[in-house]
């Protein structure tokens, strides 16, 4: 019995060591992509307020009776006639010490489902994005200082892929570099792109550096990580041979 336990222990030790050594192996990318275009945008504070295209698009979805007959739960959902869900929470949970709200002001509405709401707070501003618009607010007063405007108006129209406003936006504030990062995918044309912009200064209402990347089909659900040598993006492209980390 002791020999069996000793043999098992040694096998387990070798297995763990093998896993530890395997984790030390460097992982290298099999492909390095560079942007196909770079441009500097004008100040976002100068972009005109424009919500007309979004209202037209929302009205199209709401009046598309054929789609609603095929799928009754298509945008917008008919919450009043949905069956009762036993998992729905009907009352607020208990909390030990409620804290007062520091700031509360109205944000943007979205006529799309899902609205893909996203936002980030910097030192002086709050930057909110939804499908398919952005708005920048003074963090202290809640006053709108830029927008609401179409997401793709953050980029120059000459940037490849920026002619389409496809949404699924991400905005982040890099507190280490004191800069803002924005990204939106573009897939409505003949090719798919990832549009990325970084503010020139810590003022998001000013001009931005912008890039267009030629990426794999529909780089969905992009997420960003900040590292000392750059920004890293992961997407859900699905399928073998597709690029998931950039």
C-alpha atoms as a PDB file:
ATOM      1  CA  UNK A   1       0.000   0.000   0.000  1.00  0.00           C
ATOM      2  CA  UNK A   2       2.836   2.392   0.846  1.00  0.00           C
ATOM      3  CA  UNK A   3       4.517   1.688  -2.505  1.00  0.00           C
ATOM      4  CA  UNK A   4       1.295   2.498  -4.330  1.00  0.00           C
ATOM      5  CA  UNK A   5       0.878   5.788  -2.458  1.00  0.00           C
ATOM      6  CA  UNK A   6       4.494   6.740  -3.098  1.00  0.00           C
ATOM      7  CA  UNK A   7       4.254   5.899  -6.792  1.00  0.00           C
ATOM      8  CA  UNK A   8       1.013   7.851  -7.110  1.00  0.00           C
ATOM      9  CA  UNK A   9       2.578  10.831  -5.340  1.00  0.00           C
ATOM     10  CA  UNK A  10       5.594  10.822  -7.633  1.00  0.00           C
ATOM     11  CA  UNK A  11       3.398  10.625 -10.723  1.00  0.00           C
ATOM     12  CA  UNK A  12       1.282  13.529  -9.446  1.00  0.00           C
ATOM     13  CA  UNK A  13       4.427  15.572  -8.711  1.00  0.00           C
ATOM     14  CA  UNK A  14       5.820  14.994 -12.214  1.00  0.00           C
ATOM     15  CA  UNK A  15       2.450  15.930 -13.698  1.00  0.00           C
ATOM     16  CA  UNK A  16       2.275  19.203 -11.743  1.00  0.00           C
ATOM     17  CA  UNK A  17       5.858  20.066 -12.651  1.00  0.00           C
ATOM     18  CA  UNK A  18       5.074  19.434 -16.303  1.00  0.00           C
ATOM     19  CA  UNK A  19       2.118  21.803 -16.131  1.00  0.00           C
ATOM     20  CA  UNK A  20       4.208  24.465 -14.400  1.00  0.00           C
ATOM     21  CA  UNK A  21       6.950  24.215 -17.002  1.00  0.00           C
ATOM     22  CA  UNK A  22       4.344  24.325 -19.774  1.00  0.00           C
ATOM     23  CA  UNK A  23       2.996  27.595 -18.376  1.00  0.00           C
ATOM     24  CA  UNK A  24       6.470  29.124 -18.648  1.00  0.00           C
ATOM     25  CA  UNK A  25       6.533  28.611 -22.404  1.00  0.00           C
ATOM     26  CA  UNK A  26       6.123  31.862 -24.325  1.00  0.00           C
ATOM     27  CA  UNK A  27       3.104  32.171 -26.588  1.00  0.00           C
ATOM     28  CA  UNK A  28       3.765  34.095 -29.781  1.00  0.00           C
ATOM     29  CA  UNK A  29       1.231  35.441 -32.285  1.00  0.00           C
ATOM     30  CA  UNK A  30       1.073  33.621 -35.589  1.00  0.00           C
ATOM     31  CA  UNK A  31       0.127  36.797 -37.427  1.00  0.00           C
ATOM     32  CA  UNK A  32       0.828  40.489 -36.849  1.00  0.00           C
ATOM     33  CA  UNK A  33      -1.666  42.943 -38.294  1.00  0.00           C
ATOM     34  CA  UNK A  34      -0.936  46.599 -38.855  1.00  0.00           C
ATOM     35  CA  UNK A  35      -3.539  49.291 -39.503  1.00  0.00           C
ATOM     36  CA  UNK A  36      -4.372  49.912 -43.122  1.00  0.00           C
ATOM     37  CA  UNK A  37      -5.064  53.595 -42.486  1.00  0.00           C
ATOM     38  CA  UNK A  38      -4.341  56.305 -39.915  1.00  0.00           C
ATOM     39  CA  UNK A  39      -5.970  59.719 -39.624  1.00  0.00           C
ATOM     40  CA  UNK A  40      -6.388  62.545 -37.130  1.00  0.00           C
ATOM     41  CA  UNK A  41      -9.969  63.617 -36.572  1.00  0.00           C
ATOM     42  CA  UNK A  42     -11.386  67.043 -35.950  1.00  0.00           C
ATOM     43  CA  UNK A  43     -12.614  68.035 -32.467  1.00  0.00           C
ATOM     44  CA  UNK A  44     -15.653  66.009 -31.405  1.00  0.00           C
ATOM     45  CA  UNK A  45     -17.164  69.114 -29.827  1.00  0.00           C
ATOM     46  CA  UNK A  46     -17.604  70.468 -33.376  1.00  0.00           C
ATOM     47  CA  UNK A  47     -19.637  67.481 -34.611  1.00  0.00           C
ATOM     48  CA  UNK A  48     -23.296  68.420 -35.155  1.00  0.00           C
ATOM     49  CA  UNK A  49     -26.003  66.886 -33.000  1.00  0.00           C
ATOM     50  CA  UNK A  50     -27.713  64.290 -35.193  1.00  0.00           C
ATOM     51  CA  UNK A  51     -30.246  61.669 -34.094  1.00  0.00           C
ATOM     52  CA  UNK A  52     -32.421  61.586 -37.213  1.00  0.00           C
ATOM     53  CA  UNK A  53     -30.897  58.419 -38.675  1.00  0.00           C
ATOM     54  CA  UNK A  54     -31.406  56.543 -35.410  1.00  0.00           C
ATOM     55  CA  UNK A  55     -35.068  57.493 -35.158  1.00  0.00           C
ATOM     56  CA  UNK A  56     -35.649  56.380 -38.749  1.00  0.00           C
ATOM     57  CA  UNK A  57     -33.923  53.059 -38.078  1.00  0.00           C
ATOM     58  CA  UNK A  58     -35.888  52.455 -34.878  1.00  0.00           C
ATOM     59  CA  UNK A  59     -39.158  53.201 -36.668  1.00  0.00           C
ATOM     60  CA  UNK A  60     -38.221  50.669 -39.351  1.00  0.00           C
ATOM     61  CA  UNK A  61     -37.728  47.950 -36.750  1.00  0.00           C
ATOM     62  CA  UNK A  62     -40.941  48.784 -34.911  1.00  0.00           C
ATOM     63  CA  UNK A  63     -43.029  48.792 -38.088  1.00  0.00           C
ATOM     64  CA  UNK A  64     -41.550  45.634 -39.571  1.00  0.00           C
ATOM     65  CA  UNK A  65     -44.699  43.553 -39.080  1.00  0.00           C
ATOM     66  CA  UNK A  66     -43.415  40.571 -41.045  1.00  0.00           C
ATOM     67  CA  UNK A  67     -40.469  40.096 -38.702  1.00  0.00           C
ATOM     68  CA  UNK A  68     -42.736  40.469 -35.682  1.00  0.00           C
ATOM     69  CA  UNK A  69     -45.024  37.694 -36.986  1.00  0.00           C
ATOM     70  CA  UNK A  70     -42.033  35.385 -37.422  1.00  0.00           C
ATOM     71  CA  UNK A  71     -40.597  36.195 -33.995  1.00  0.00           C
ATOM     72  CA  UNK A  72     -42.964  37.977 -31.567  1.00  0.00           C
ATOM     73  CA  UNK A  73     -40.051  38.835 -29.279  1.00  0.00           C
ATOM     74  CA  UNK A  74     -38.144  40.788 -31.913  1.00  0.00           C
ATOM     75  CA  UNK A  75     -37.307  44.423 -31.178  1.00  0.00           C
ATOM     76  CA  UNK A  76     -38.880  45.953 -29.269  1.00  0.00           C
ATOM     77  CA  UNK A  77     -39.887  43.116 -26.901  1.00  0.00           C
ATOM     78  CA  UNK A  78     -43.530  42.992 -25.865  1.00  0.00           C
ATOM     79  CA  UNK A  79     -42.862  42.868 -22.129  1.00  0.00           C
ATOM     80  CA  UNK A  80     -46.524  43.261 -21.137  1.00  0.00           C
ATOM     81  CA  UNK A  81     -47.594  40.039 -22.859  1.00  0.00           C
ATOM     82  CA  UNK A  82     -44.586  37.916 -21.961  1.00  0.00           C
ATOM     83  CA  UNK A  83     -45.252  34.864 -19.729  1.00  0.00           C
ATOM     84  CA  UNK A  84     -44.339  35.122 -16.053  1.00  0.00           C
ATOM     85  CA  UNK A  85     -40.772  34.122 -15.272  1.00  0.00           C
ATOM     86  CA  UNK A  86     -40.416  32.486 -11.822  1.00  0.00           C
ATOM     87  CA  UNK A  87     -36.778  33.581 -11.738  1.00  0.00           C
ATOM     88  CA  UNK A  88     -37.575  37.300 -11.932  1.00  0.00           C
ATOM     89  CA  UNK A  89     -36.661  39.171  -8.743  1.00  0.00           C
ATOM     90  CA  UNK A  90     -39.726  40.985  -7.394  1.00  0.00           C
ATOM     91  CA  UNK A  91     -38.170  42.975  -4.543  1.00  0.00           C
ATOM     92  CA  UNK A  92     -34.889  44.633  -3.746  1.00  0.00           C
ATOM     93  CA  UNK A  93     -32.286  42.661  -1.862  1.00  0.00           C
ATOM     94  CA  UNK A  94     -31.093  43.566   1.611  1.00  0.00           C
ATOM     95  CA  UNK A  95     -28.068  45.817   1.919  1.00  0.00           C
ATOM     96  CA  UNK A  96     -26.246  46.835   5.038  1.00  0.00           C
ATOM     97  CA  UNK A  97     -25.416  50.494   4.485  1.00  0.00           C
ATOM     98  CA  UNK A  98     -26.941  52.247   1.462  1.00  0.00           C
ATOM     99  CA  UNK A  99     -24.825  55.067   0.098  1.00  0.00           C
ATOM    100  CA  UNK A 100     -26.100  58.290  -1.361  1.00  0.00           C
ATOM    101  CA  UNK A 101     -25.851  58.764  -5.126  1.00  0.00           C
ATOM    102  CA  UNK A 102     -22.999  61.140  -5.915  1.00  0.00           C
ATOM    103  CA  UNK A 103     -24.319  62.293  -9.290  1.00  0.00           C
ATOM    104  CA  UNK A 104     -27.414  61.448 -11.303  1.00  0.00           C
ATOM    105  CA  UNK A 105     -28.294  62.848 -14.722  1.00  0.00           C
ATOM    106  CA  UNK A 106     -30.149  61.663 -17.800  1.00  0.00           C
ATOM    107  CA  UNK A 107     -28.119  59.783 -20.398  1.00  0.00           C
ATOM    108  CA  UNK A 108     -28.920  58.800 -23.962  1.00  0.00           C
ATOM    109  CA  UNK A 109     -31.839  56.746 -25.178  1.00  0.00           C
ATOM    110  CA  UNK A 110     -31.443  54.069 -27.826  1.00  0.00           C
ATOM    111  CA  UNK A 111     -33.984  52.868 -30.329  1.00  0.00           C
ATOM    112  CA  UNK A 112     -32.154  49.574 -30.780  1.00  0.00           C
ATOM    113  CA  UNK A 113     -32.385  46.217 -29.081  1.00  0.00           C
ATOM    114  CA  UNK A 114     -29.990  45.470 -27.545  1.00  0.00           C
ATOM    115  CA  UNK A 115     -28.817  49.059 -26.964  1.00  0.00           C
ATOM    116  CA  UNK A 116     -25.255  47.898 -26.102  1.00  0.00           C
ATOM    117  CA  UNK A 117     -24.863  50.593 -23.445  1.00  0.00           C
ATOM    118  CA  UNK A 118     -21.288  51.368 -22.473  1.00  0.00           C
ATOM    119  CA  UNK A 119     -19.602  54.242 -20.699  1.00  0.00           C
ATOM    120  CA  UNK A 120     -16.575  55.311 -18.723  1.00  0.00           C
ATOM    121  CA  UNK A 121     -15.685  58.037 -16.247  1.00  0.00           C
ATOM    122  CA  UNK A 122     -12.513  60.101 -16.446  1.00  0.00           C
ATOM    123  CA  UNK A 123     -11.129  62.875 -14.293  1.00  0.00           C
ATOM    124  CA  UNK A 124     -13.522  65.515 -15.645  1.00  0.00           C
ATOM    125  CA  UNK A 125     -15.868  63.822 -18.111  1.00  0.00           C
ATOM    126  CA  UNK A 126     -18.305  60.967 -18.511  1.00  0.00           C
ATOM    127  CA  UNK A 127     -18.331  59.409 -21.997  1.00  0.00           C
ATOM    128  CA  UNK A 128     -21.435  57.354 -22.861  1.00  0.00           C
ATOM    129  CA  UNK A 129     -22.016  55.257 -25.981  1.00  0.00           C
ATOM    130  CA  UNK A 130     -25.090  53.318 -27.091  1.00  0.00           C
ATOM    131  CA  UNK A 131     -26.281  51.935 -30.388  1.00  0.00           C
ATOM    132  CA  UNK A 132     -25.706  54.085 -32.407  1.00  0.00           C
ATOM    133  CA  UNK A 133     -24.674  57.386 -30.805  1.00  0.00           C
ATOM    134  CA  UNK A 134     -22.220  58.883 -28.341  1.00  0.00           C
ATOM    135  CA  UNK A 135     -22.432  61.788 -25.906  1.00  0.00           C
ATOM    136  CA  UNK A 136     -19.861  63.360 -23.592  1.00  0.00           C
ATOM    137  CA  UNK A 137     -20.899  64.955 -20.301  1.00  0.00           C
ATOM    138  CA  UNK A 138     -19.272  67.262 -17.794  1.00  0.00           C
ATOM    139  CA  UNK A 139     -18.844  64.965 -14.796  1.00  0.00           C
ATOM    140  CA  UNK A 140     -19.560  67.692 -12.246  1.00  0.00           C
ATOM    141  CA  UNK A 141     -22.654  69.277 -13.785  1.00  0.00           C
ATOM    142  CA  UNK A 142     -24.018  66.586 -16.117  1.00  0.00           C
ATOM    143  CA  UNK A 143     -24.102  69.088 -18.988  1.00  0.00           C
ATOM    144  CA  UNK A 144     -23.631  67.649 -22.482  1.00  0.00           C
ATOM    145  CA  UNK A 145     -20.388  69.015 -23.939  1.00  0.00           C
ATOM    146  CA  UNK A 146     -20.308  66.939 -27.156  1.00  0.00           C
ATOM    147  CA  UNK A 147     -22.998  65.033 -29.058  1.00  0.00           C
ATOM    148  CA  UNK A 148     -25.264  63.204 -29.183  1.00  0.00           C
ATOM    149  CA  UNK A 149     -23.854  62.296 -32.582  1.00  0.00           C
ATOM    150  CA  UNK A 150     -23.460  59.110 -34.645  1.00  0.00           C
ATOM    151  CA  UNK A 151     -20.713  56.798 -33.414  1.00  0.00           C
ATOM    152  CA  UNK A 152     -18.909  56.739 -36.735  1.00  0.00           C
ATOM    153  CA  UNK A 153     -18.691  60.547 -36.752  1.00  0.00           C
ATOM    154  CA  UNK A 154     -15.823  60.103 -34.280  1.00  0.00           C
ATOM    155  CA  UNK A 155     -13.844  59.041 -37.371  1.00  0.00           C
ATOM    156  CA  UNK A 156     -13.232  60.874 -40.621  1.00  0.00           C
ATOM    157  CA  UNK A 157     -15.503  59.563 -43.373  1.00  0.00           C
ATOM    158  CA  UNK A 158     -12.410  58.822 -45.495  1.00  0.00           C
ATOM    159  CA  UNK A 159     -11.166  56.191 -43.022  1.00  0.00           C
ATOM    160  CA  UNK A 160     -11.856  52.678 -44.430  1.00  0.00           C
ATOM    161  CA  UNK A 161     -15.000  51.279 -42.796  1.00  0.00           C
ATOM    162  CA  UNK A 162     -16.094  54.578 -41.246  1.00  0.00           C
ATOM    163  CA  UNK A 163     -18.826  55.037 -43.825  1.00  0.00           C
ATOM    164  CA  UNK A 164     -20.968  52.555 -41.868  1.00  0.00           C
ATOM    165  CA  UNK A 165     -22.319  53.055 -38.361  1.00  0.00           C
ATOM    166  CA  UNK A 166     -22.617  49.454 -37.149  1.00  0.00           C
ATOM    167  CA  UNK A 167     -22.376  50.005 -33.399  1.00  0.00           C
ATOM    168  CA  UNK A 168     -21.359  47.571 -30.647  1.00  0.00           C
ATOM    169  CA  UNK A 169     -19.187  50.367 -29.200  1.00  0.00           C
ATOM    170  CA  UNK A 170     -16.569  50.271 -26.461  1.00  0.00           C
ATOM    171  CA  UNK A 171     -15.154  53.338 -24.691  1.00  0.00           C
ATOM    172  CA  UNK A 172     -12.456  53.305 -21.995  1.00  0.00           C
ATOM    173  CA  UNK A 173     -10.450  55.849 -20.039  1.00  0.00           C
ATOM    174  CA  UNK A 174      -6.804  54.915 -19.592  1.00  0.00           C
ATOM    175  CA  UNK A 175      -6.017  56.538 -16.258  1.00  0.00           C
ATOM    176  CA  UNK A 176      -2.295  55.722 -16.568  1.00  0.00           C
ATOM    177  CA  UNK A 177      -1.864  57.545 -19.887  1.00  0.00           C
ATOM    178  CA  UNK A 178      -4.748  59.963 -19.170  1.00  0.00           C
ATOM    179  CA  UNK A 179      -6.250  59.231 -22.573  1.00  0.00           C
ATOM    180  CA  UNK A 180      -9.561  57.936 -23.948  1.00  0.00           C
ATOM    181  CA  UNK A 181     -10.010  54.901 -26.199  1.00  0.00           C
ATOM    182  CA  UNK A 182     -12.993  54.211 -28.453  1.00  0.00           C
ATOM    183  CA  UNK A 183     -13.729  51.282 -30.777  1.00  0.00           C
ATOM    184  CA  UNK A 184     -16.530  50.284 -33.130  1.00  0.00           C
ATOM    185  CA  UNK A 185     -16.713  47.490 -35.678  1.00  0.00           C
ATOM    186  CA  UNK A 186     -17.725  47.921 -39.309  1.00  0.00           C
ATOM    187  CA  UNK A 187     -19.175  44.971 -41.215  1.00  0.00           C
ATOM    188  CA  UNK A 188     -21.955  46.302 -43.468  1.00  0.00           C
ATOM    189  CA  UNK A 189     -19.698  46.835 -46.461  1.00  0.00           C
ATOM    190  CA  UNK A 190     -17.820  44.346 -48.610  1.00  0.00           C
ATOM    191  CA  UNK A 191     -15.100  44.004 -45.967  1.00  0.00           C
ATOM    192  CA  UNK A 192     -14.926  43.934 -42.154  1.00  0.00           C
ATOM    193  CA  UNK A 193     -12.962  46.485 -40.150  1.00  0.00           C
ATOM    194  CA  UNK A 194     -12.200  47.411 -36.575  1.00  0.00           C
ATOM    195  CA  UNK A 195     -12.152  51.171 -36.050  1.00  0.00           C
ATOM    196  CA  UNK A 196     -10.093  52.350 -33.074  1.00  0.00           C
ATOM    197  CA  UNK A 197      -9.422  55.870 -31.824  1.00  0.00           C
ATOM    198  CA  UNK A 198      -7.347  57.340 -28.987  1.00  0.00           C
ATOM    199  CA  UNK A 199      -7.757  60.932 -27.830  1.00  0.00           C
ATOM    200  CA  UNK A 200      -4.861  63.289 -28.488  1.00  0.00           C
ATOM    201  CA  UNK A 201      -5.178  64.785 -25.001  1.00  0.00           C
ATOM    202  CA  UNK A 202      -7.122  64.093 -21.809  1.00  0.00           C
ATOM    203  CA  UNK A 203     -10.018  66.116 -23.261  1.00  0.00           C
ATOM    204  CA  UNK A 204     -12.325  63.689 -25.134  1.00  0.00           C
ATOM    205  CA  UNK A 205     -14.127  66.566 -26.857  1.00  0.00           C
ATOM    206  CA  UNK A 206     -10.955  67.400 -28.796  1.00  0.00           C
ATOM    207  CA  UNK A 207      -9.245  65.654 -31.720  1.00  0.00           C
ATOM    208  CA  UNK A 208      -8.421  61.943 -31.836  1.00  0.00           C
ATOM    209  CA  UNK A 209      -5.877  59.648 -33.463  1.00  0.00           C
ATOM    210  CA  UNK A 210      -7.771  56.992 -35.428  1.00  0.00           C
ATOM    211  CA  UNK A 211      -6.895  53.703 -37.122  1.00  0.00           C
ATOM    212  CA  UNK A 212      -8.673  51.201 -39.344  1.00  0.00           C
ATOM    213  CA  UNK A 213      -7.759  47.504 -39.135  1.00  0.00           C
ATOM    214  CA  UNK A 214      -8.738  44.893 -41.721  1.00  0.00           C
ATOM    215  CA  UNK A 215      -9.944  42.054 -39.470  1.00  0.00           C
ATOM    216  CA  UNK A 216     -11.573  38.631 -39.589  1.00  0.00           C
ATOM    217  CA  UNK A 217     -15.275  38.304 -40.287  1.00  0.00           C
ATOM    218  CA  UNK A 218     -17.473  40.099 -37.734  1.00  0.00           C
ATOM    219  CA  UNK A 219     -15.061  40.713 -34.821  1.00  0.00           C
ATOM    220  CA  UNK A 220     -17.842  40.674 -32.239  1.00  0.00           C
ATOM    221  CA  UNK A 221     -17.821  41.466 -28.494  1.00  0.00           C
ATOM    222  CA  UNK A 222     -14.415  43.149 -28.529  1.00  0.00           C
ATOM    223  CA  UNK A 223     -12.792  43.633 -25.140  1.00  0.00           C
ATOM    224  CA  UNK A 224      -9.663  45.640 -24.381  1.00  0.00           C
ATOM    225  CA  UNK A 225      -6.852  45.284 -21.896  1.00  0.00           C
ATOM    226  CA  UNK A 226      -4.303  47.963 -21.016  1.00  0.00           C
ATOM    227  CA  UNK A 227      -0.656  46.959 -20.713  1.00  0.00           C
ATOM    228  CA  UNK A 228       2.527  48.969 -20.370  1.00  0.00           C
ATOM    229  CA  UNK A 229       3.445  48.500 -24.028  1.00  0.00           C
ATOM    230  CA  UNK A 230       0.057  48.908 -25.686  1.00  0.00           C
ATOM    231  CA  UNK A 231      -3.627  48.049 -25.856  1.00  0.00           C
ATOM    232  CA  UNK A 232      -4.695  44.445 -26.416  1.00  0.00           C
ATOM    233  CA  UNK A 233      -8.034  43.478 -27.931  1.00  0.00           C
ATOM    234  CA  UNK A 234      -9.854  40.149 -27.894  1.00  0.00           C
ATOM    235  CA  UNK A 235     -12.913  39.379 -30.011  1.00  0.00           C
ATOM    236  CA  UNK A 236     -15.394  36.580 -30.532  1.00  0.00           C
ATOM    237  CA  UNK A 237     -14.960  35.735 -34.197  1.00  0.00           C
ATOM    238  CA  UNK A 238     -15.764  32.037 -33.921  1.00  0.00           C
ATOM    239  CA  UNK A 239     -14.524  29.235 -36.120  1.00  0.00           C
ATOM    240  CA  UNK A 240     -11.075  27.803 -36.686  1.00  0.00           C
ATOM    241  CA  UNK A 241      -8.382  29.950 -38.206  1.00  0.00           C
ATOM    242  CA  UNK A 242      -9.971  33.234 -37.128  1.00  0.00           C
ATOM    243  CA  UNK A 243      -8.092  35.938 -35.199  1.00  0.00           C
ATOM    244  CA  UNK A 244      -9.349  36.357 -31.648  1.00  0.00           C
ATOM    245  CA  UNK A 245      -6.565  38.343 -29.958  1.00  0.00           C
ATOM    246  CA  UNK A 246      -4.939  41.467 -31.383  1.00  0.00           C
END
